[in-house]
Coordinates of C-alpha atoms in Angstrom, one line a residue:
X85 CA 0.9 -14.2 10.4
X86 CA 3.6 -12.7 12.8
X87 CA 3.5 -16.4 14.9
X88 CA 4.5 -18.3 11.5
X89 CA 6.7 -15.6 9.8
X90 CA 9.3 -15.1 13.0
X91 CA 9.5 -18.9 13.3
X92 CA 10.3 -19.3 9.4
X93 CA 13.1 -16.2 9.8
X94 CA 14.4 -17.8 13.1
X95 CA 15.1 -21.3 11.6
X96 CA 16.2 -20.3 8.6
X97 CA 19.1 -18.0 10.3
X98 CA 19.5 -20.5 12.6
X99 CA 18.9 -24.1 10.4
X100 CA 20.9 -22.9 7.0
X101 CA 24.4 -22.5 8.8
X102 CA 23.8 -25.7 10.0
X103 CA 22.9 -27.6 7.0
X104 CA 24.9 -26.3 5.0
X105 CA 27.9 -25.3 6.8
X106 CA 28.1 -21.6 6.3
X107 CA 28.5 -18.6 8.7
X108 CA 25.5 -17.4 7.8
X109 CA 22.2 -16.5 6.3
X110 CA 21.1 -13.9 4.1
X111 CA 19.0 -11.1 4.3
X112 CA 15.3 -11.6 4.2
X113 CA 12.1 -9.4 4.8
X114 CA 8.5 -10.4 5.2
X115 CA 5.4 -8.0 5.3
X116 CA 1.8 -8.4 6.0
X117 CA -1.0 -6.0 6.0
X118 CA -4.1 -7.4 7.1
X119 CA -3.3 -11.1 7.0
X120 CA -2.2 -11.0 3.3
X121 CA 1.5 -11.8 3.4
X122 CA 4.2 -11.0 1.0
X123 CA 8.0 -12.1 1.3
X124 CA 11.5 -10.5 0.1
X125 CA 14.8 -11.6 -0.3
X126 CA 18.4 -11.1 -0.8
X127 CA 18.9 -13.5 -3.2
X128 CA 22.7 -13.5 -4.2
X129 CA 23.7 -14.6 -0.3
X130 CA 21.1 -17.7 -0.7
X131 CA 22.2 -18.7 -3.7
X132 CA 25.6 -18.8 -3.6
X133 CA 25.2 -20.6 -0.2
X134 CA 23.5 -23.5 -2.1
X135 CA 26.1 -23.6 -4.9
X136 CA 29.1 -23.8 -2.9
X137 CA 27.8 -26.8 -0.9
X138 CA 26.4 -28.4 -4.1
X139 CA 29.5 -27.8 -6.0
X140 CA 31.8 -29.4 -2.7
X141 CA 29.4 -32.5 -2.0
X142 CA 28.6 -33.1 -6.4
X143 CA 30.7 -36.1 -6.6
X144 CA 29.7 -37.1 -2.7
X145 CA 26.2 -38.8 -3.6
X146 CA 25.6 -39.9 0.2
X147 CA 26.0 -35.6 1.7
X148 CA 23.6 -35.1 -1.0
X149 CA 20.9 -37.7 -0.1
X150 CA 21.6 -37.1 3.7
X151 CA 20.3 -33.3 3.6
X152 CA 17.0 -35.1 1.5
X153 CA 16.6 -37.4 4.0
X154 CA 17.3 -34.2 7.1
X155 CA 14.6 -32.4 5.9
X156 CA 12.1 -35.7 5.5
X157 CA 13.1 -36.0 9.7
X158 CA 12.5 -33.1 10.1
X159 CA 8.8 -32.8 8.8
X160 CA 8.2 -36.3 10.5
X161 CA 9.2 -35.5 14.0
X162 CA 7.0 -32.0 13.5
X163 CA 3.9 -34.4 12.1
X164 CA 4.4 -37.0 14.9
X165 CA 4.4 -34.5 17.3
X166 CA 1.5 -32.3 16.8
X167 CA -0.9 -35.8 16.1
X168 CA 0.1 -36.0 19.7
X169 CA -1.5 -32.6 20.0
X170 CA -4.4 -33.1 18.2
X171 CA -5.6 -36.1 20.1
X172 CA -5.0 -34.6 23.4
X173 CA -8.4 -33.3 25.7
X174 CA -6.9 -29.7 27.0
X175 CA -10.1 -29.2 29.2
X176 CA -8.3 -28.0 32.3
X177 CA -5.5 -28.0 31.1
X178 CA -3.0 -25.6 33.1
X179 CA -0.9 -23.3 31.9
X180 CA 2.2 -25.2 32.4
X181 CA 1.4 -27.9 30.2
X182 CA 0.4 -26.1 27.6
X183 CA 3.5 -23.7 28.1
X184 CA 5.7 -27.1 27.7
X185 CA 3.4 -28.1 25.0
X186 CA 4.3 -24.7 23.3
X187 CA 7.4 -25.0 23.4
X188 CA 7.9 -28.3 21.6
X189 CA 5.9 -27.4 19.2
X190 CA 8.1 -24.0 18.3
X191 CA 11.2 -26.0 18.4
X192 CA 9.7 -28.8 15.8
X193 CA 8.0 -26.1 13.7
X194 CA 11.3 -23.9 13.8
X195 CA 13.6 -26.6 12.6
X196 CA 11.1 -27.9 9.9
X197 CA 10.2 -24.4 8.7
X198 CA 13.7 -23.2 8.5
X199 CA 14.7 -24.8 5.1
X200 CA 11.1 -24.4 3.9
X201 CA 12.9 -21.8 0.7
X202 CA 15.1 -24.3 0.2
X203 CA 13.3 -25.9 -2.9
X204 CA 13.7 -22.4 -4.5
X205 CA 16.9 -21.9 -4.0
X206 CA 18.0 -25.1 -5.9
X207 CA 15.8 -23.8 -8.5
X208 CA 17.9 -21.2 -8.7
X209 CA 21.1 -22.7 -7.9
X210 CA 20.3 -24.8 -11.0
X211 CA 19.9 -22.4 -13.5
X212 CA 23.6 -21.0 -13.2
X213 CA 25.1 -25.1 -12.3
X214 CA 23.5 -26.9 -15.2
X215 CA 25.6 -25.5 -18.0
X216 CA 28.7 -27.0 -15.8
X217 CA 27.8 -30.2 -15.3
X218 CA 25.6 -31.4 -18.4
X219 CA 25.9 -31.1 -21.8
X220 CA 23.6 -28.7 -23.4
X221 CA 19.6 -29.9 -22.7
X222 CA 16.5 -28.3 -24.3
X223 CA 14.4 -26.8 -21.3
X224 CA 11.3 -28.3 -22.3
X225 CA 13.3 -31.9 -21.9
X226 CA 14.9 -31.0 -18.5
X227 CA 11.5 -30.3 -16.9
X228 CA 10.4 -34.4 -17.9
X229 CA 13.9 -35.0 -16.3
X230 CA 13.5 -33.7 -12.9
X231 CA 9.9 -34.3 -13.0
X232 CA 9.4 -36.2 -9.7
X233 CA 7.4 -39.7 -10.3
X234 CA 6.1 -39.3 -6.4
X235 CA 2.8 -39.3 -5.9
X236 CA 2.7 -37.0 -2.8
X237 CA -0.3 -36.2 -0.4
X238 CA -2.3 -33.0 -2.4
X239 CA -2.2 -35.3 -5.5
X240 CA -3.0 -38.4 -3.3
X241 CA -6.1 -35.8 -2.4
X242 CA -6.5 -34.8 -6.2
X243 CA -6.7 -38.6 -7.4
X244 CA -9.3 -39.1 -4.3
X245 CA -11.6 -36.5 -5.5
X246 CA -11.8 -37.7 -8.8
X247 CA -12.7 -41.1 -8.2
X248 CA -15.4 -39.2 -6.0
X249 CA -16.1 -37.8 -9.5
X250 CA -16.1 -40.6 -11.8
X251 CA -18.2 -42.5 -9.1
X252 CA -21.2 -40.6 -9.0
X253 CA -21.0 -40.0 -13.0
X254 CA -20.7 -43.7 -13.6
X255 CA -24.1 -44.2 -11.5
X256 CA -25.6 -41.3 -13.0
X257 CA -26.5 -39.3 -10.3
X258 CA -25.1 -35.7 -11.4
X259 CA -28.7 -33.9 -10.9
X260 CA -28.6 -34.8 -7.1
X261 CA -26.4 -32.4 -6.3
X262 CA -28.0 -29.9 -7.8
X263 CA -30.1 -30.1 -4.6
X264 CA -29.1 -28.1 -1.4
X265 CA -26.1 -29.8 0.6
X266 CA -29.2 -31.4 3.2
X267 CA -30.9 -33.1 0.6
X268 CA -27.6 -34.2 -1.0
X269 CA -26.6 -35.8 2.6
X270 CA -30.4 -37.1 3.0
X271 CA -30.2 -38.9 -0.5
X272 CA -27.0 -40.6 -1.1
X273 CA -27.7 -41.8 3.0
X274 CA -30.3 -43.6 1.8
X275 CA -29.1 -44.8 -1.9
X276 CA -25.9 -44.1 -2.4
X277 CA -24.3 -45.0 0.7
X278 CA -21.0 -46.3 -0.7
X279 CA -20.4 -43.0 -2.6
X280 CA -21.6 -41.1 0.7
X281 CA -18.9 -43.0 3.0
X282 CA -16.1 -41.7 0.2
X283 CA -17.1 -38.2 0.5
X284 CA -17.1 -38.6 4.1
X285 CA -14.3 -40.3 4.1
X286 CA -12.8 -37.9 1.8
X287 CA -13.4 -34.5 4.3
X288 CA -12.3 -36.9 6.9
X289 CA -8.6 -37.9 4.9
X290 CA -8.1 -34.3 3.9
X291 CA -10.0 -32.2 6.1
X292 CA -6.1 -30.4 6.2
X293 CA -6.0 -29.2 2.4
X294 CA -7.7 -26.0 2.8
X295 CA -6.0 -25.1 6.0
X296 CA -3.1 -22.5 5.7
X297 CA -2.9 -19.7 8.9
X298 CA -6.6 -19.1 9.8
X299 CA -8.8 -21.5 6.9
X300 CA -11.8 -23.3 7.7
X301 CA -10.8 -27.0 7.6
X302 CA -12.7 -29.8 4.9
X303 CA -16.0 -30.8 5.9
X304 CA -18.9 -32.6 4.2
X305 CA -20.3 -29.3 3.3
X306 CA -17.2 -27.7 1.6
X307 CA -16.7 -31.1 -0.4
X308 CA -20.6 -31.1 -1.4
X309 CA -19.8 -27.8 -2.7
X310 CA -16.4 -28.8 -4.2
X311 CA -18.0 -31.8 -6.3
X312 CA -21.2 -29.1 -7.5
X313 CA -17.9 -27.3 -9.0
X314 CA -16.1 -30.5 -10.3
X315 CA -19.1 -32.2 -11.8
X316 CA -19.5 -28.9 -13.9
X317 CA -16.5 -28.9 -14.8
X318 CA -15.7 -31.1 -18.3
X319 CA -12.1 -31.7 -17.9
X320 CA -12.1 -33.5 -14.8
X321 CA -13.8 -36.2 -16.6
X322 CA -10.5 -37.3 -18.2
X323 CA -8.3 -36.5 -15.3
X324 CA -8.1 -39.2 -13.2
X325 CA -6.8 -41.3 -16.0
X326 CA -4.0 -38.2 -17.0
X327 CA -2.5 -38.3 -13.2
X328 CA -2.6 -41.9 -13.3
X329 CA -1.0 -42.6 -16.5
X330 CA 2.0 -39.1 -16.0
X331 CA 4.1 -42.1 -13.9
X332 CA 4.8 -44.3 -17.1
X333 CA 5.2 -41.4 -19.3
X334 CA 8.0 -40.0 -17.2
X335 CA 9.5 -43.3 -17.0
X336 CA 9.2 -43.4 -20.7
X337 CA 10.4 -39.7 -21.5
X338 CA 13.4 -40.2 -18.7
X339 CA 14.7 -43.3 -20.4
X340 CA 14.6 -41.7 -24.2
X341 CA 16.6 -38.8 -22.8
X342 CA 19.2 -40.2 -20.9
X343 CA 19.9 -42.1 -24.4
X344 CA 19.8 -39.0 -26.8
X345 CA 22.0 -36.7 -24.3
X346 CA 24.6 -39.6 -23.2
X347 CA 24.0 -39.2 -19.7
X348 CA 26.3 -40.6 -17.3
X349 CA 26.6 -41.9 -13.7
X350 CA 27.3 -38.6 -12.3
X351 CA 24.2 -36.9 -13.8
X352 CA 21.9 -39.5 -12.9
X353 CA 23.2 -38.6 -9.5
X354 CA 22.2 -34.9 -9.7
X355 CA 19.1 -36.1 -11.4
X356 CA 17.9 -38.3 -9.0
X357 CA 18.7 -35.4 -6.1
X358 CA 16.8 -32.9 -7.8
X359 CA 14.2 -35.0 -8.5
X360 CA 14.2 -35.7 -4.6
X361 CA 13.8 -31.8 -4.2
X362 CA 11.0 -31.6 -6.7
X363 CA 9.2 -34.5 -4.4
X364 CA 10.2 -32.6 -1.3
X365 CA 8.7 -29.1 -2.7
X366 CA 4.8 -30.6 -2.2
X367 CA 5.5 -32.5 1.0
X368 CA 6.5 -29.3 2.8
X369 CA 3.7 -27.5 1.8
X370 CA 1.6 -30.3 2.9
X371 CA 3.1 -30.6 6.4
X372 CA 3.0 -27.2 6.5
X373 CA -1.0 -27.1 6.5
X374 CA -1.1 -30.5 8.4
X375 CA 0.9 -29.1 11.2
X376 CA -1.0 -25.8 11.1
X377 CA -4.6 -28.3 11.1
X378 CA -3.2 -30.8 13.6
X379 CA -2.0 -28.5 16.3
X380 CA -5.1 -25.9 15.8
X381 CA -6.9 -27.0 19.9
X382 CA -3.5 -26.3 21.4
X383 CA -3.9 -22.7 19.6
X384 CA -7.2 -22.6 20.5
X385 CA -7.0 -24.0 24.1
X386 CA -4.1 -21.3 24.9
X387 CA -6.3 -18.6 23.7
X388 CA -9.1 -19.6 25.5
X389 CA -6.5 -18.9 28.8
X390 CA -6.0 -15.6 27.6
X391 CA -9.5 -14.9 26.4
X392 CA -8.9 -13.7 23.2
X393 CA -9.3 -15.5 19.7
X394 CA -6.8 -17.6 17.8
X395 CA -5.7 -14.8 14.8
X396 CA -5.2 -12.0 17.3
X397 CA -3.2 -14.6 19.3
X398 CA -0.8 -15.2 16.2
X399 CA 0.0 -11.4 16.3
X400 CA 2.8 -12.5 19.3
X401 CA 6.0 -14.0 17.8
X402 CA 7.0 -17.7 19.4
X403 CA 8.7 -15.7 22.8
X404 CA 5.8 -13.1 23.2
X405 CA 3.5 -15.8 23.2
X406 CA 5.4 -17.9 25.8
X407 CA 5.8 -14.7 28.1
X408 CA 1.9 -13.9 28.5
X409 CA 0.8 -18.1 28.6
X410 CA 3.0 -17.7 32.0
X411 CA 1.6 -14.6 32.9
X412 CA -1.8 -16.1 32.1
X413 CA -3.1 -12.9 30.8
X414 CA -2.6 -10.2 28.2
X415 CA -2.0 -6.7 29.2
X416 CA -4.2 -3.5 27.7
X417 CA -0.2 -2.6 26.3
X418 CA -0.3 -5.9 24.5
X419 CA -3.5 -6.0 23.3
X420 CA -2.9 -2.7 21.3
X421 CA 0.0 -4.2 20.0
X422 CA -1.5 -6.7 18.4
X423 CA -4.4 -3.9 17.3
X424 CA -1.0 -2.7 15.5
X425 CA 0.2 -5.5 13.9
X426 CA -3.1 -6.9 12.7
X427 CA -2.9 -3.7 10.2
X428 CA 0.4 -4.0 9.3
X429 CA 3.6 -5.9 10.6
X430 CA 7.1 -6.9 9.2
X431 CA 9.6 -9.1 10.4
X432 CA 13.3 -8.5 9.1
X433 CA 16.4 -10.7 8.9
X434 CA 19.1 -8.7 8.3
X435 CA 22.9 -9.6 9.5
X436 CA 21.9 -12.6 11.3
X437 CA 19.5 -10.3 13.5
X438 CA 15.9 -10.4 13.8
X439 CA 13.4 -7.4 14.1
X440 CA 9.8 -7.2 14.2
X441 CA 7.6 -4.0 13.3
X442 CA 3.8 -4.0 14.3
X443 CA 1.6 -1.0 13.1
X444 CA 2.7 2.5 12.4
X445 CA 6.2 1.9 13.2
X446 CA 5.7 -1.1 10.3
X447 CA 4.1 1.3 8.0
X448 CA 6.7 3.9 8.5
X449 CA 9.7 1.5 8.0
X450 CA 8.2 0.1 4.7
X451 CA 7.7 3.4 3.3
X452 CA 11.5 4.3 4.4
X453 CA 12.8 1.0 3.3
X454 CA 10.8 -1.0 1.0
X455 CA 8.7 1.1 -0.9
X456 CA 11.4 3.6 -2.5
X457 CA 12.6 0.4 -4.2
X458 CA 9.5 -1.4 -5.5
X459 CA 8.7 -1.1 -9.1
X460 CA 5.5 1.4 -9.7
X461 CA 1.9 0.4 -11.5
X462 CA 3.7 2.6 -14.8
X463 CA 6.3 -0.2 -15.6
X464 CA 4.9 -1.7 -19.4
X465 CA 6.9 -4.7 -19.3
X466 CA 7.5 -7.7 -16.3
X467 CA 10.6 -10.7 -17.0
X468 CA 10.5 -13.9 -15.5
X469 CA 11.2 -17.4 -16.7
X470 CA 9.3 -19.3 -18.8
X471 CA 7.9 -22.6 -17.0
X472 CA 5.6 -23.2 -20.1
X473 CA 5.7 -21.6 -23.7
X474 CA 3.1 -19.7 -25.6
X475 CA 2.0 -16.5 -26.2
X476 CA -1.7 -15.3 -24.8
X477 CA -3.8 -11.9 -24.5
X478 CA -6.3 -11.3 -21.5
X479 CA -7.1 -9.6 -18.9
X480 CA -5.5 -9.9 -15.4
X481 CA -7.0 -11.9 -12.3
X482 CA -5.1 -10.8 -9.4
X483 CA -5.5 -13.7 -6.6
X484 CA -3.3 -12.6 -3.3
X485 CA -5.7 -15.1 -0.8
X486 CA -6.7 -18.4 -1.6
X487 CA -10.3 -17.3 -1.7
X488 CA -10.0 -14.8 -4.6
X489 CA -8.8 -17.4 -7.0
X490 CA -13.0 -18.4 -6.9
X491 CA -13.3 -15.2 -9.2
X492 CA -10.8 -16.2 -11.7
X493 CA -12.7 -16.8 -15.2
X494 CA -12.4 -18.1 -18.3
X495 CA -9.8 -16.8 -20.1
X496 CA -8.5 -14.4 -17.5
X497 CA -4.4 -14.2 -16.4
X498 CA -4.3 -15.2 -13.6
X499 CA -1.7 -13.8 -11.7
X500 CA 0.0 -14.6 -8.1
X501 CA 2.7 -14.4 -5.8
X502 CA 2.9 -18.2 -5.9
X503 CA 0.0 -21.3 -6.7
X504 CA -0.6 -24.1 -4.3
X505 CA -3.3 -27.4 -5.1
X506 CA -6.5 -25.2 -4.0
X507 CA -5.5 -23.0 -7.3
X508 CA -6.2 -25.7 -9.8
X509 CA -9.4 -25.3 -10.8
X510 CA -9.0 -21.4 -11.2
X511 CA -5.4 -22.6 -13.2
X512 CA -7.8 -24.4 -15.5
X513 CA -9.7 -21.3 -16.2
X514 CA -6.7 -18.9 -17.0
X515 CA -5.6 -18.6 -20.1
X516 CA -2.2 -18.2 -18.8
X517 CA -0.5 -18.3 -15.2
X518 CA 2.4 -15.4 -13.6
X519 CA 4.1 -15.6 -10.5
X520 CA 6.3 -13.6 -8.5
X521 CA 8.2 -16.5 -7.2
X522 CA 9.0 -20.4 -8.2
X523 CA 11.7 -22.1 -10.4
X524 CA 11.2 -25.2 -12.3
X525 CA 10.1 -27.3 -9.4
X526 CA 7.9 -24.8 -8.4
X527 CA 3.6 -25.9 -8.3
X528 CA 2.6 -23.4 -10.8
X529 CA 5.6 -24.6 -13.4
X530 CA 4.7 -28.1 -13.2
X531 CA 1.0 -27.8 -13.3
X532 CA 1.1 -25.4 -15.8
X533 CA 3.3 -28.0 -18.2
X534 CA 0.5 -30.6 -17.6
X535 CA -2.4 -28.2 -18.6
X536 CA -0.5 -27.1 -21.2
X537 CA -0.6 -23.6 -20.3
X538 CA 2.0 -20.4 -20.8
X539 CA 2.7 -19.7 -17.9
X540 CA 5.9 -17.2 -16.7
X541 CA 7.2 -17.6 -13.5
X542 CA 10.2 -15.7 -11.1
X543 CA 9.1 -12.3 -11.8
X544 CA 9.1 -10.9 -8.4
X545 CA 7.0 -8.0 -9.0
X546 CA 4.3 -9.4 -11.1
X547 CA 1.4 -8.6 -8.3
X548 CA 2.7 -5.3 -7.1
X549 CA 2.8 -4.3 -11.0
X550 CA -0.5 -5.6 -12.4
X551 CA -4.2 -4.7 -11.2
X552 CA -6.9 -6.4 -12.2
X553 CA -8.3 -5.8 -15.2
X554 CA -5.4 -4.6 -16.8
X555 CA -5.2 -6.4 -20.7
X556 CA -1.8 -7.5 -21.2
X557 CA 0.0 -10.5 -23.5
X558 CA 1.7 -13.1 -21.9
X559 CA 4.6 -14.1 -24.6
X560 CA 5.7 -17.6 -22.0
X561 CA 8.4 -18.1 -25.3
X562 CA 10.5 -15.9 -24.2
X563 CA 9.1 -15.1 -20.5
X564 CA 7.6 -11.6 -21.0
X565 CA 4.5 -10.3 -20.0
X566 CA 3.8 -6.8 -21.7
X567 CA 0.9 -4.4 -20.5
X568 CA -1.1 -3.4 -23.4
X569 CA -3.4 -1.1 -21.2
X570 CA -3.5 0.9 -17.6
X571 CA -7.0 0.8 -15.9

């Protein structure tokens, strides 16, 4: 959405010269037509930022942790802020205090959203820096290296579940949910009330997890529905036990490496940072959709002002939105701007200057700019990296919105620009998992290690290549993924 997208350009031009110490950022573009969002970028300029302040602050172990423990403020003093927000009654509220209210919350959000491609670009940093600093490691063994042993908050939310799981299993009571969601509520009320307080505890604790731009939060309804699926499901028997038990194998697999490749003080240090960074790649997200779930009735109350509803609101960028809460209205020429960018809108870093496109003027830059240079549906063959190995044939899911990953089935390919915790039970499905975007850190490369499933990640193009339907083979060894049909 425009709102989010300018603020994550914004800090980023603004938040990168200042961690880091550079002049300045590099060149990025986002697009979205109708809601579904897709992002670009230079590349080169990022990475190369992120080497040279790795490489100056390697043997400087505190500059290292500091911009860990920068970014942990950072989400914090957002988090803090907008629990403020959510507990506040805005019935009356004037427009001044929401203005001020408003602009707290874009300064917070700006700062914490900034760095939010930080995670990948140390993925990508790494790739070129490891052969430099440690002696030659088998990929497979560097992934149980930098594996984080955090638990963070959508695991804490995957572990919750399951007990959920194993709960009503170890009382037997599988066939009550087979009932409608009323009689569900009606029953376990009256027989079950210990496993009914976890479940609504559980919507309660995580009502956030769905939430990204315009998702309906967790209620007692979605997680009725969400156990139906989980019950049905045969692997989530085992697991809870799995997650539980990763922590001592990664303690396990981290001490017998450190032996067989001599490791020393120095890459421990780098170690432990990047293992900081793999922690710090599921926080962000999950502050991301807290913040977005926490400050929704400021949104909500500002729009009511303006009578108009909360998406079309998130068509104004940060100032736009500031200007018309003043002016306590939206104008007819504002309105059919958002009518524009609704359809289509991009918002371009380039130089250190920002510019936003909304409707046809959108369209027309993209087809001037962007689409002489993306790859066509005729391409045969995609390249990434491989995140997991082995070599698959099926047919490809295409999952650009949250939602469509409810259609991927068994066996399919499922393919993405990048997988967050709602995609799990679809990942379980697929015979084998693509992304556009991601490095080793990334959700889809460690998930797909623990359900031991090829999976080929950084290809950039993967969804604007593939359809679905299209039969291709997924060879994860040596991160290919080769058409064998055009639908």
């Amino acid at each position: 959405m425009p709102f989010y997208q300018e603020l994550w350009l914004r800090g980023w031009n603004e938040e990168v010269p200042r961690l880091f110490g550079c002049k300045e950022s590099g060149d990025w573009l986002f697009t979205s037509e109708r809601q579904v969002c897709q992002a670009y970028f230079g590349g080169e300029t990022e990475i190369k930022i992120f080497k040279d302040w790795f490489e100056k602050n390697i043997d400087r172990p505190n500059r290292l942790m500091s911009l860990i423990k920068k970014l942990h403020q950072n989400e914090e003093k957002l988090l803090r802020y907008c629990r403020r927000l959510y507990f506040t009654d805005y019935c009356g509220a004037g427009r001044f205090l929401l203005f001020w209210r408003l602009k707290k919350f874009i300064r917070l959000f700006k700062r914490k959203y900034g760095p939010y491609a930080i995670v990948r670009l140390t993925d990508l940093a790494m790739e070129d820096l490891l052969p430099k600093f440690f002696p030659p490691i088998l990929k497979e063994d560097w992934q149980k290296l930098v594996d984080s042993l955090e638990f963070g908050d959508f695991t804490h939310d995957r572990l919750a579940f399951l007990q959920i799981l194993k709960n009503i299993r170890a009382n037997n009571i599988q066939q009550l949910f087979e009932k409608s969601n009323g009689e569900v509520i009606e029953q376990l009320g009256r027989f079950e009330p210990e496993i009914y307080y976890q479940i609504e505890k559980y919507a309660k604790d995580f009502a956030w997890v769905p939430v990204s731009h315009h998702a309906q939060p967790l209620n007692l309804d979605i997680a009725i529905g969400m156990i139906r699926t989980g019950l049905a499901d045969a692997t989530t028997a085992n697991e809870l036990d799995e997650i539980l038990s990763k922590q001592k194998k990664i303690i396990q697999w981290r001490a017998e490496l450190i032996v067989k490749y001599n490791l020393i003080e120095k890459h421990l240090r780098i170690l432990e940072f990047v293992q900081k960074m793999s922690a710090y790649n599921e926080l962000r997200k999950a502050g991301h959709s807290k913040a977005v779930f926490l400050s929704y009735s400021l949104f909500q109350a500002i729009a009511d002002k303006l009578q108009i509803d909360v998406v079309s609101l998130r068509q104004l960028v940060a100032e736009e939105m500031v200007v018309v809460l003043l002016q306590g209205k939206i104008s007819p020429g504002v309105r059919k701007m958002i009518s524009g960018r609704l359809e289509f809108f991009i918002c371009l870093l380039r130089d250190g200057e920002l510019k936003n496109y909304g409707g046809q003027e959108a369209k027309d830059f993209y087809d001037k700019e962007v689409r002489p240079f993306l790859p066509s549906h005729d391409v045969k063959e995609i390249r990434g990296t491989s995140a997991m190995p082995g070599q698959v044939r099926g047919r490809v899911r295409l999952v650009r919105l949250e939602s469509q990953a409810e259609l991927v089935q068994e066996g399919e390919i499922l393919v993405s620009s990048m997988t967050d915790p709602d995609m799990v039970p679809a990942m379980k499905k697929s015979a084998a998992i693509v992304t556009d975007e991601g490095g080793m850190l990334c959700h889809a490369a460690i998930i797909s290690r623990e359900l031991k499933k090829p999976c080929v990640i950084g290809t950039k193009i993967a969804t604007q290549v593939l359809r679905d339907g299209d039969m291709v083979e997924v060879d994860a060894t040596v991160g290919v993924v080769r058409k064998l049909n055009i639908n």
